[in-house]
mmCIF file of C-alpha atoms in Angstrom:
data_model
loop_
_atom_site.group_PDB
_atom_site.id
_atom_site.type_symbol
_atom_site.label_atom_id
_atom_site.label_comp_id
_atom_site.label_asym_id
_atom_site.label_seq_id
_atom_site.Cartn_x
_atom_site.Cartn_y
_atom_site.Cartn_z
ATOM 1 C CA MET A 140 -57.196 198.359 -100.218
ATOM 2 C CA LEU A 141 -54.622 196.424 -98.217
ATOM 3 C CA LEU A 142 -51.204 196.736 -99.846
ATOM 4 C CA GLU A 143 -49.123 193.629 -100.313
ATOM 5 C CA HIS A 144 -45.360 193.613 -100.762
ATOM 6 C CA LYS A 145 -44.746 190.495 -102.822
ATOM 7 C CA HIS A 146 -41.483 189.918 -104.696
ATOM 8 C CA LEU A 147 -40.964 186.985 -107.033
ATOM 9 C CA ILE A 148 -37.364 186.381 -108.084
ATOM 10 C CA VAL A 149 -36.896 183.950 -110.974
ATOM 11 C CA CYS A 150 -33.741 182.407 -112.388
ATOM 12 C CA ALA A 151 -34.437 180.095 -115.310
ATOM 13 C CA ALA A 152 -32.833 178.440 -118.280
ATOM 14 C CA ILE A 153 -34.933 178.725 -121.437
ATOM 15 C CA TYR A 154 -34.783 177.023 -124.827
ATOM 16 C CA HIS A 155 -36.230 179.848 -126.962
ATOM 17 C CA SER A 156 -34.602 183.160 -126.166
ATOM 18 C CA PRO A 157 -36.522 186.343 -127.011
ATOM 19 C CA CYS A 158 -34.542 188.709 -129.231
ATOM 20 C CA ASN A 159 -37.240 190.929 -130.737
ATOM 21 C CA PRO A 160 -37.933 193.949 -128.477
ATOM 22 C CA SER A 161 -41.383 194.621 -129.961
ATOM 23 C CA ARG A 162 -42.555 191.036 -129.468
ATOM 24 C CA THR A 163 -41.145 191.022 -125.948
ATOM 25 C CA ASP A 164 -43.082 194.200 -125.152
ATOM 26 C CA ASP A 165 -46.248 192.481 -126.393
ATOM 27 C CA TRP A 166 -45.465 189.367 -124.311
ATOM 28 C CA MET A 167 -44.909 191.463 -121.201
ATOM 29 C CA ARG A 168 -48.141 193.441 -121.643
ATOM 30 C CA GLN A 169 -50.025 190.142 -122.000
ATOM 31 C CA LEU A 170 -48.332 188.762 -118.889
ATOM 32 C CA VAL A 171 -49.353 191.864 -116.923
ATOM 33 C CA ARG A 172 -52.975 191.434 -118.047
ATOM 34 C CA ASP A 173 -52.927 187.735 -117.187
ATOM 35 C CA ILE A 174 -51.754 188.392 -113.624
ATOM 36 C CA ARG A 175 -54.577 190.968 -113.332
ATOM 37 C CA MET A 176 -52.365 194.024 -113.154
ATOM 38 C CA LYS A 177 -52.216 197.212 -115.208
ATOM 39 C CA VAL A 178 -49.294 198.699 -117.115
ATOM 40 C CA LEU A 179 -48.584 202.194 -115.844
ATOM 41 C CA ILE A 180 -45.767 202.935 -118.301
ATOM 42 C CA GLY A 181 -43.885 200.760 -120.761
ATOM 43 C CA SER A 182 -43.229 198.022 -121.626
ATOM 44 C CA PHE A 183 -39.666 198.938 -122.683
ATOM 45 C CA SER A 184 -37.404 196.324 -124.256
ATOM 46 C CA VAL A 185 -33.950 196.735 -125.705
ATOM 47 C CA TYR A 186 -31.428 194.275 -127.079
ATOM 48 C CA SER A 187 -27.852 194.605 -125.826
ATOM 49 C CA ALA A 188 -25.029 193.325 -128.036
ATOM 50 C CA MET A 189 -22.378 193.862 -125.342
ATOM 51 C CA PRO A 190 -20.176 190.739 -125.124
ATOM 52 C CA GLY A 191 -20.800 188.919 -121.858
ATOM 53 C CA ASN A 192 -24.111 190.723 -121.381
ATOM 54 C CA GLN A 193 -25.659 190.019 -124.769
ATOM 55 C CA GLY A 194 -29.400 189.667 -124.661
ATOM 56 C CA LEU A 195 -32.709 191.349 -124.228
ATOM 57 C CA THR A 196 -33.752 193.501 -121.271
ATOM 58 C CA ASN A 197 -37.292 194.563 -120.442
ATOM 59 C CA VAL A 198 -38.639 196.956 -117.838
ATOM 60 C CA THR A 199 -42.345 197.405 -117.280
ATOM 61 C CA ILE A 200 -43.760 199.731 -114.662
ATOM 62 C CA ILE A 201 -47.044 198.345 -113.411
ATOM 63 C CA GLU A 202 -49.607 200.265 -111.406
ATOM 64 C CA THR A 203 -48.486 198.427 -108.291
ATOM 65 C CA PHE A 204 -44.676 198.495 -108.888
ATOM 66 C CA HIS A 205 -42.515 196.842 -111.568
ATOM 67 C CA ILE A 206 -41.449 193.810 -113.579
ATOM 68 C CA THR A 207 -37.931 193.451 -114.966
ATOM 69 C CA VAL A 208 -36.399 190.780 -117.178
ATOM 70 C CA HIS A 209 -32.955 190.194 -118.637
ATOM 71 C CA VAL A 210 -32.074 187.322 -120.939
ATOM 72 C CA TRP A 211 -28.492 186.285 -121.638
ATOM 73 C CA ASP A 212 -28.595 184.499 -124.993
ATOM 74 C CA GLU A 213 -24.871 183.814 -125.464
ATOM 75 C CA VAL A 214 -25.311 180.595 -123.499
ATOM 76 C CA SER A 215 -27.445 177.596 -124.389
ATOM 77 C CA PRO A 216 -29.960 177.214 -122.950
ATOM 78 C CA ALA A 217 -30.334 180.956 -122.439
ATOM 79 C CA LEU A 218 -30.427 182.407 -118.933
ATOM 80 C CA ILE A 219 -33.366 184.556 -117.854
ATOM 81 C CA GLN A 220 -33.486 186.554 -114.628
ATOM 82 C CA MET A 221 -36.852 188.081 -113.730
ATOM 83 C CA ASP A 222 -38.187 190.187 -110.868
ATOM 84 C CA VAL A 223 -41.872 190.773 -110.255
ATOM 85 C CA TYR A 224 -42.464 193.129 -107.352
ATOM 86 C CA SER A 225 -46.009 194.195 -106.598
ATOM 87 C CA CYS A 226 -48.067 195.810 -103.869
ATOM 88 C CA ALA A 227 -50.989 193.656 -105.023
ATOM 89 C CA GLU A 228 -51.468 189.906 -104.813
ATOM 90 C CA PHE A 229 -50.513 187.758 -107.801
ATOM 91 C CA ASP A 230 -50.112 184.071 -108.549
ATOM 92 C CA PRO A 231 -46.484 183.121 -109.358
ATOM 93 C CA GLN A 232 -47.705 179.999 -111.165
ATOM 94 C CA LEU A 233 -49.159 182.235 -113.910
ATOM 95 C CA ILE A 234 -45.693 183.689 -114.473
ATOM 96 C CA PHE A 235 -44.097 180.231 -114.569
ATOM 97 C CA ASP A 236 -46.758 179.156 -117.096
ATOM 98 C CA HIS A 237 -45.973 182.173 -119.305
ATOM 99 C CA LEU A 238 -42.276 181.405 -119.240
ATOM 100 C CA GLN A 239 -42.916 177.771 -120.126
ATOM 101 C CA SER A 240 -45.382 178.426 -122.935
ATOM 102 C CA ASN A 241 -43.378 181.224 -124.562
ATOM 103 C CA PHE A 242 -39.756 180.223 -124.030
ATOM 104 C CA GLY A 243 -39.674 176.572 -122.930
ATOM 105 C CA LEU A 244 -38.188 176.000 -119.500
ATOM 106 C CA ALA A 245 -35.075 173.870 -119.165
ATOM 107 C CA LYS A 246 -34.705 174.848 -115.495
ATOM 108 C CA LEU A 247 -36.669 177.020 -113.094
ATOM 109 C CA GLU A 248 -35.560 178.327 -109.719
ATOM 110 C CA TRP A 249 -37.435 180.941 -107.718
ATOM 111 C CA LYS A 250 -37.925 182.726 -104.431
ATOM 112 C CA PHE A 251 -41.253 184.282 -103.477
ATOM 113 C CA ILE A 252 -40.851 186.829 -100.709
ATOM 114 C CA ASP A 253 -43.160 188.923 -98.554
ATOM 115 C CA ARG A 254 -41.284 192.203 -98.090
ATOM 116 C CA GLU A 255 -43.844 194.050 -95.989
ATOM 117 C CA HIS A 256 -41.883 194.022 -92.723
ATOM 118 C CA VAL A 257 -39.086 191.484 -93.129
ATOM 119 C CA LEU A 258 -38.006 189.210 -95.959
ATOM 120 C CA ASP A 259 -40.267 186.219 -95.299
ATOM 121 C CA GLU A 260 -40.276 183.450 -97.886
ATOM 122 C CA ILE A 261 -43.750 182.475 -99.088
ATOM 123 C CA PRO A 262 -44.318 178.835 -100.034
ATOM 124 C CA LEU A 263 -46.411 178.314 -103.141
ATOM 125 C CA SER A 264 -49.863 176.928 -102.475
ATOM 126 C CA ARG A 265 -49.600 174.590 -105.463
ATOM 127 C CA PRO A 266 -46.563 173.039 -107.114
ATOM 128 C CA THR A 267 -45.199 174.186 -110.437
ATOM 129 C CA LEU A 268 -45.997 172.061 -113.469
ATOM 130 C CA PHE A 269 -42.341 171.580 -114.357
ATOM 131 C CA PRO A 270 -39.716 169.202 -112.999
ATOM 132 C CA VAL A 271 -37.834 171.846 -111.062
ATOM 133 C CA PRO A 272 -35.408 171.955 -108.174
ATOM 134 C CA SER A 273 -36.402 173.462 -104.847
ATOM 135 C CA PRO A 274 -36.430 177.269 -104.586
ATOM 136 C CA LEU A 275 -33.135 179.119 -104.671
ATOM 137 C CA GLU A 276 -31.248 178.845 -101.434
ATOM 138 C CA ALA A 277 -29.485 182.128 -102.104
ATOM 139 C CA VAL A 278 -29.892 184.728 -104.790
ATOM 140 C CA THR A 279 -26.703 186.465 -105.819
#
């Protein structure tokens, strides 16, 4: 098996913020199945009530690396930051579709990177289905 080193970084604004850890765990496990991966351990979600950082965080260890999500729900629309890093191939469009169908996208920005040797940006082979700006110029 040839290992990939693909890293999808997502910054999005969403209309329907997740706040139930159990439902978010279920959503994440379904996402992992839909991108043809396997959960190794997790999914673990927790809701933080800390002012300025209020929102739900999820970490899922997949067989080929990890997926992390944090949602800040003190703002409207809510802000979601997501990392999908895998040593196997996956289709970022499936992740965008999951975000849209479960949370409603107000805005979507992303970078898809091949991290095998250097940080090479990977263009998507098909456009997203949402009216979105070009990929992030810089991720901070």
